[in-house]
Coordinates of C-alpha atoms in Angstrom, one line a residue:
M10 CA -169.2 3.5 290.9
L11 CA -166.6 2.8 293.6
R12 CA -165.5 -0.8 293.9
K13 CA -166.5 -2.2 297.3
I14 CA -163.8 -3.5 299.7
D15 CA -163.8 -7.3 299.5
V16 CA -162.7 -8.3 303.0
I17 CA -164.2 -11.8 302.6
G18 CA -162.2 -12.5 299.4
F19 CA -159.0 -10.9 300.7
Y20 CA -158.9 -12.9 303.9
D21 CA -160.5 -16.1 302.7
F22 CA -157.2 -18.0 303.1
V23 CA -157.6 -17.9 306.9
L24 CA -160.4 -20.5 306.4
T25 CA -157.9 -23.0 305.0
E26 CA -158.5 -26.5 306.4
D27 CA -155.6 -28.6 307.8
A28 CA -154.5 -31.1 305.1
G29 CA -152.4 -33.1 307.6
M30 CA -149.0 -34.6 306.7
L31 CA -147.6 -37.6 304.9
Q32 CA -146.8 -40.7 307.1
P33 CA -143.1 -41.5 307.7
D34 CA -143.5 -44.8 305.9
S35 CA -145.1 -43.4 302.8
G36 CA -142.0 -44.0 300.7
T37 CA -142.8 -41.1 298.4
V38 CA -140.4 -38.4 299.6
E39 CA -136.7 -37.9 299.1
H40 CA -134.8 -37.5 302.3
K41 CA -133.0 -34.2 301.9
T42 CA -135.8 -32.1 300.4
I43 CA -137.1 -28.8 301.7
N44 CA -140.0 -26.6 300.6
W45 CA -139.8 -22.9 301.6
L46 CA -143.1 -21.0 301.5
I47 CA -142.3 -17.3 301.3
P48 CA -144.2 -14.1 300.7
D49 CA -143.0 -12.0 297.7
F50 CA -139.6 -10.4 298.2
G51 CA -138.2 -7.0 297.6
I52 CA -134.6 -5.7 297.3
G53 CA -133.2 -5.1 300.8
S54 CA -135.6 -7.4 302.7
G55 CA -133.7 -8.6 305.8
G56 CA -136.1 -11.4 306.4
H57 CA -135.7 -12.8 302.9
L58 CA -132.0 -12.3 303.1
N59 CA -131.9 -14.7 306.1
I60 CA -134.1 -17.3 304.4
F61 CA -132.0 -17.2 301.1
R62 CA -128.8 -17.4 303.1
Y63 CA -129.9 -20.6 304.8
I64 CA -131.0 -22.1 301.5
F65 CA -127.6 -21.2 300.0
L66 CA -125.8 -22.9 302.9
L67 CA -128.1 -25.9 302.9
E68 CA -127.4 -26.5 299.3
K69 CA -123.7 -26.9 300.1
K70 CA -124.8 -29.7 302.5
G71 CA -126.7 -31.6 299.8
Y72 CA -130.2 -30.4 300.5
K73 CA -132.5 -29.9 297.5
N74 CA -134.7 -26.8 298.1
T75 CA -137.9 -25.5 296.4
I76 CA -139.0 -21.9 296.9
C77 CA -142.7 -21.2 296.7
L78 CA -144.0 -17.7 296.3
V79 CA -147.3 -17.5 298.1
G80 CA -150.0 -15.0 297.1
N81 CA -149.6 -12.0 294.8
H82 CA -146.1 -11.3 293.5
R83 CA -144.4 -9.1 290.9
H84 CA -142.4 -11.6 288.9
A85 CA -143.2 -12.4 285.3
S86 CA -141.6 -15.8 285.4
Q87 CA -139.7 -18.2 287.7
N88 CA -136.5 -17.4 285.9
Q89 CA -136.9 -13.6 286.5
A90 CA -137.4 -14.3 290.2
R91 CA -134.3 -16.5 290.2
V92 CA -132.2 -13.7 288.5
L93 CA -133.3 -11.2 291.1
I94 CA -132.5 -13.5 294.0
A95 CA -129.0 -14.1 292.5
K96 CA -128.4 -10.4 291.9
H97 CA -129.6 -9.1 295.3
F98 CA -129.3 -12.0 297.7
F99 CA -127.6 -15.3 296.8
P100 CA -127.1 -17.4 293.7
L101 CA -129.3 -20.4 294.4
Q102 CA -129.9 -23.7 292.7
A103 CA -133.3 -24.0 294.3
D104 CA -136.4 -24.6 292.1
I105 CA -138.9 -21.7 292.2
V106 CA -142.7 -22.2 291.9
F107 CA -145.7 -19.9 292.1
G108 CA -148.4 -21.2 294.3
V109 CA -148.7 -24.1 296.8
E110 CA -150.5 -26.1 294.2
N111 CA -147.2 -26.4 292.3
L112 CA -145.1 -27.6 295.2
P113 CA -143.5 -31.0 295.1
A114 CA -143.6 -33.5 298.0
A115 CA -140.8 -32.9 300.5
S116 CA -139.4 -34.2 303.7
F117 CA -139.5 -30.7 305.3
S118 CA -141.7 -27.7 304.5
F119 CA -141.2 -24.3 306.1
A120 CA -143.7 -21.5 306.6
T121 CA -141.8 -18.2 306.8
S122 CA -144.6 -15.7 307.7
W123 CA -148.1 -15.9 309.1
I124 CA -149.7 -15.7 305.7
T125 CA -147.6 -18.6 304.4
A126 CA -148.4 -20.6 307.5
Y127 CA -152.0 -20.8 306.4
A128 CA -150.8 -22.0 303.0
L129 CA -148.6 -24.7 304.7
K130 CA -151.6 -25.7 306.8
G131 CA -153.4 -26.7 303.6
F132 CA -150.4 -28.5 302.1
G133 CA -150.3 -32.2 302.9
A134 CA -147.4 -33.6 300.8
T135 CA -144.7 -33.3 303.4
L136 CA -143.4 -35.3 306.3
H137 CA -142.7 -32.4 308.6
K138 CA -144.2 -28.9 308.9
L139 CA -141.9 -26.3 310.3
Y140 CA -142.2 -22.5 311.0
F141 CA -139.2 -20.3 310.4
V142 CA -140.1 -17.5 312.8
Q143 CA -138.0 -14.3 312.7
D144 CA -140.2 -12.0 314.7
F145 CA -143.5 -11.9 316.6
E146 CA -145.7 -10.9 313.7
P147 CA -148.9 -10.2 315.6
A148 CA -147.1 -7.1 317.0
F149 CA -146.9 -5.7 313.4
Y150 CA -150.6 -4.9 313.7
A151 CA -153.1 -3.1 315.9
Y152 CA -154.9 -5.4 318.3
G153 CA -157.6 -6.6 315.9
S154 CA -158.3 -9.2 313.3
E155 CA -154.9 -9.3 311.6
Y156 CA -153.2 -9.6 315.0
D157 CA -155.5 -12.5 315.8
F158 CA -155.0 -14.1 312.3
A159 CA -151.2 -14.0 312.8
E160 CA -151.3 -15.2 316.4
E161 CA -153.5 -18.2 315.4
T162 CA -150.7 -19.6 313.3
Y163 CA -148.6 -20.4 316.4
K164 CA -151.4 -22.9 317.3
F165 CA -151.2 -24.9 314.1
G166 CA -148.8 -27.5 315.6
F167 CA -145.8 -26.6 313.4
R168 CA -142.4 -27.0 314.9
G169 CA -140.7 -23.6 315.3
V170 CA -137.2 -22.7 314.2
C171 CA -136.8 -19.3 315.7
A172 CA -134.4 -16.4 315.3
G173 CA -133.0 -16.3 318.9
D174 CA -134.0 -17.7 322.2
W175 CA -136.5 -15.0 323.1
L176 CA -138.9 -16.0 320.3
A177 CA -138.4 -19.7 320.9
K178 CA -139.1 -19.4 324.7
M179 CA -142.1 -17.1 324.2
L180 CA -143.8 -19.3 321.6
E181 CA -143.3 -22.3 323.8
A182 CA -144.6 -20.6 326.9
N183 CA -147.6 -18.9 325.3
Y184 CA -148.7 -21.2 322.6
G185 CA -147.2 -24.6 323.4
M186 CA -145.1 -24.7 320.3
Q187 CA -142.1 -27.0 320.2
C188 CA -139.3 -24.7 319.2
H189 CA -135.6 -24.6 318.4
S190 CA -133.5 -21.4 318.2
L191 CA -130.8 -20.2 315.8
G192 CA -128.4 -17.3 316.4
F193 CA -127.3 -14.4 314.3
S194 CA -124.1 -13.5 312.6
F195 CA -123.0 -11.1 309.9
D196 CA -121.6 -11.2 306.4
R197 CA -117.8 -11.2 306.8
N198 CA -117.3 -10.5 303.1
L199 CA -119.2 -7.2 303.5
Y200 CA -119.1 -5.8 307.0
R201 CA -115.7 -4.7 308.2
Q202 CA -114.3 -1.6 309.8
T203 CA -112.8 1.0 307.3
P204 CA -110.7 4.0 308.1
R205 CA -112.4 7.1 309.5
R206 CA -112.3 10.0 307.1
D207 CA -112.4 12.6 309.9
P208 CA -111.8 10.9 313.2
N209 CA -112.2 14.1 315.2
I210 CA -115.9 14.4 314.4
R211 CA -118.2 12.5 316.7
R212 CA -121.1 10.8 314.9
V213 CA -124.2 8.9 315.9
F214 CA -125.9 6.5 313.5
C215 CA -129.7 5.9 313.7
Y216 CA -131.6 3.3 311.7
C217 CA -134.9 5.0 310.7
R218 CA -137.9 3.3 309.1
P219 CA -141.2 5.1 309.8
P220 CA -143.4 2.3 308.3
T221 CA -142.0 -0.1 310.9
P222 CA -143.2 1.1 314.3
R223 CA -141.4 -1.6 316.2
R224 CA -138.1 0.1 315.4
G225 CA -139.1 3.1 317.6
L226 CA -138.5 6.1 315.4
E227 CA -140.3 8.6 317.7
T228 CA -138.3 7.4 320.7
A229 CA -135.1 7.7 318.7
L230 CA -135.7 11.3 317.5
L231 CA -136.6 12.5 320.9
A232 CA -133.5 10.9 322.4
L233 CA -131.2 12.2 319.6
N234 CA -132.6 15.7 320.0
L235 CA -131.5 15.6 323.6
V236 CA -128.1 14.5 322.6
G237 CA -127.8 17.3 320.1
Q238 CA -128.8 19.9 322.7
R239 CA -126.2 18.6 325.1
L240 CA -123.4 18.1 322.5
P241 CA -124.0 20.6 319.7
D242 CA -120.9 19.5 317.7
V243 CA -122.2 15.9 317.2
E244 CA -123.3 14.9 313.8
F245 CA -126.2 12.5 313.2
I246 CA -126.7 10.0 310.3
F247 CA -130.1 8.7 309.4
A248 CA -130.4 5.7 307.0
G249 CA -133.0 3.1 306.1
W250 CA -135.6 5.6 304.8
D251 CA -135.8 9.1 303.3
M252 CA -136.2 11.3 306.4
G253 CA -136.5 14.5 304.3
D254 CA -140.1 15.1 305.6
Y255 CA -139.1 14.8 309.3
Y256 CA -138.0 17.8 311.3
F257 CA -134.6 17.4 313.2
P258 CA -132.9 20.7 314.3
H259 CA -129.3 19.4 314.5
K260 CA -126.6 18.8 311.9
H261 CA -127.4 15.5 310.2
L262 CA -127.1 13.5 307.0
N263 CA -130.2 12.0 305.5
A264 CA -128.6 9.0 303.8
G265 CA -131.9 7.4 302.9
V266 CA -132.0 3.9 301.5
L267 CA -128.5 2.6 300.7
S268 CA -127.1 -0.4 299.0
L269 CA -125.6 -3.1 301.2
E270 CA -122.1 -2.2 299.8
E271 CA -122.5 1.4 301.1
L272 CA -123.4 0.5 304.6
P273 CA -120.0 -0.7 306.1
V274 CA -118.3 2.6 305.2
L275 CA -121.2 4.5 306.7
Y276 CA -121.1 2.5 309.9
S277 CA -117.4 2.9 310.2
Q278 CA -117.7 6.7 310.3
C279 CA -119.8 6.5 313.4
D280 CA -119.0 6.2 317.1
V281 CA -122.4 5.1 318.2
G282 CA -125.2 3.2 316.5
L283 CA -128.7 3.6 318.1
V284 CA -130.8 0.4 317.5
I285 CA -134.2 0.4 319.1
S286 CA -136.2 -2.9 318.9
F287 CA -139.6 -3.3 320.5
T288 CA -139.9 -6.8 319.1
N289 CA -137.1 -9.1 318.0
L290 CA -133.7 -7.7 317.0
S291 CA -132.5 -7.4 313.4
L292 CA -129.0 -8.2 312.2
L293 CA -128.0 -4.5 312.5
P294 CA -126.3 -4.7 315.9
L295 CA -123.8 -7.3 314.8
E296 CA -123.2 -5.4 311.5
L297 CA -122.5 -2.2 313.4
M298 CA -120.2 -4.1 315.9
A299 CA -118.2 -5.5 313.0
C300 CA -117.6 -2.0 311.8
G301 CA -116.3 -0.7 315.1
C302 CA -119.5 1.1 316.1
V303 CA -120.8 1.0 319.7
V304 CA -124.4 -0.2 319.9
V305 CA -126.9 1.5 322.2
S306 CA -130.2 -0.4 322.5
N307 CA -133.1 -0.8 324.8
R308 CA -133.2 -3.5 327.5
G309 CA -135.6 -6.4 327.4
P310 CA -135.7 -10.1 326.8
N311 CA -136.2 -9.4 323.1
T312 CA -132.8 -7.8 322.9
E313 CA -130.8 -9.4 325.7
W314 CA -130.8 -12.9 324.1
L315 CA -128.0 -11.4 321.9
L316 CA -126.9 -8.1 323.5
N317 CA -125.5 -7.6 327.0
D318 CA -123.5 -5.1 329.0
S319 CA -120.2 -6.4 327.7
N320 CA -120.9 -6.0 324.0
S321 CA -123.2 -3.0 324.0
V322 CA -124.9 -0.3 326.1
L323 CA -128.4 -1.4 327.2
V324 CA -130.8 1.1 328.9
E325 CA -134.5 1.5 329.5
S326 CA -136.4 2.7 326.5
S327 CA -137.1 6.2 327.6
P328 CA -135.7 9.0 325.4
R329 CA -133.8 10.5 328.4
A330 CA -132.2 7.2 329.4
I331 CA -131.1 6.6 325.8
A332 CA -129.7 10.1 325.4
D333 CA -127.8 9.8 328.7
A334 CA -126.2 6.6 327.4
I335 CA -125.2 8.0 324.1
V336 CA -123.7 11.1 325.7
R337 CA -121.7 8.9 328.1
V338 CA -120.3 6.8 325.3
L339 CA -119.4 9.9 323.2
E340 CA -117.7 11.7 326.1
D341 CA -115.8 8.7 327.5
T342 CA -113.1 7.8 325.0
R343 CA -111.8 4.9 327.0
L344 CA -115.2 3.4 327.5
R345 CA -116.0 3.8 323.8
V346 CA -112.8 2.1 322.6
E347 CA -113.1 -0.8 325.0
L348 CA -116.7 -1.4 324.1
A349 CA -116.0 -1.2 320.4
D350 CA -113.2 -3.8 320.8
R351 CA -115.3 -6.2 322.9
A352 CA -118.2 -5.9 320.5
K353 CA -116.1 -6.6 317.4
S354 CA -114.7 -9.7 319.1
F355 CA -118.2 -10.8 320.0
A356 CA -119.4 -10.3 316.4
Y357 CA -116.5 -12.3 315.0
S358 CA -117.2 -15.1 317.4
T359 CA -120.5 -15.8 315.6
S360 CA -120.8 -17.7 312.3
W361 CA -123.6 -18.3 309.8
E362 CA -122.0 -21.7 309.0
T363 CA -122.3 -22.7 312.7
E364 CA -125.9 -21.7 312.7
C365 CA -126.6 -23.7 309.6
D366 CA -124.9 -26.7 311.2
R367 CA -127.4 -26.3 314.1
L368 CA -130.3 -26.2 311.6
V369 CA -129.0 -29.4 309.8
K370 CA -128.9 -31.1 313.2
I371 CA -132.5 -30.2 313.9
L372 CA -133.6 -31.6 310.5
E373 CA -131.6 -34.7 310.9
T374 CA -133.1 -35.3 314.4
L375 CA -136.6 -34.9 313.0
A376 CA -135.8 -37.3 310.2
E377 CA -134.7 -40.1 312.6

């Protein structure tokens, strides 16, 4: 007999009642303590990379962090989870617990996804509830229940700490959240321009991830096909997913999923990197810039909080407009070199340490 789908059991967490917060004069909480409620992590997760990076930097500033895995996870023990974090992200001193019921009291507690926001709603042993928002998560779903469940978390009264101004302004305008924004940077120990192996070959890089519709795979393939028709000698490089099942009639490399260490060399071999974002940006544009690759992206407030006409090429999101922009950059050597130089300078003007200082200032202001 087939097992019935248990919608009620799977989504019962959305019925979590608000447990409130500790009072500032409770006297039961150490000052520099932070709880981070996260969903399970996998190798290569950009969202988790950002969270663990901030924890790593906050530890250097004297903050004691506790990481709580909310919901189902794949780890046999807390120590196993710690080893994986150290191997694939950052070596952290943070305590790791499974389940909100095992969280200690803390001065600050962060939700980091819409599901963990419900868990934080039901956690009362904290002075401040914050929401580390890296993207507009309702847009990950069709307009239905899950969209609504995710959107509802922006009404919980948490203070937002958002990846970029676009998210912060949108959440303030649409949901009345009090929000702060942090910027992006890149890993200087990893992303740097390396010599071109064959500088006479023009190449276009494209990040491809079919399960993530907001990255615009269909738009990208249509645009790149037009580029290939107009410039038959151009080579294309696809990475981020195995594209072996996708038809593309021009010379290309299906690089698939690569390690972080392989990416800088790959980016450095390319003249143009196509980065389409229909919600918030990822870290990819700055990483491409640091490797000397010109970024072409779609216009919109969700991209223009970081990208502009001085550090990248921004166009409307139609395939023809994108193709025209890529061809223009490939055919105009002077434009390409000038853009690449300006973009690299812009990337190097950013700093994760500076952004962490901004986060510390936010926390210190809340603690006053």
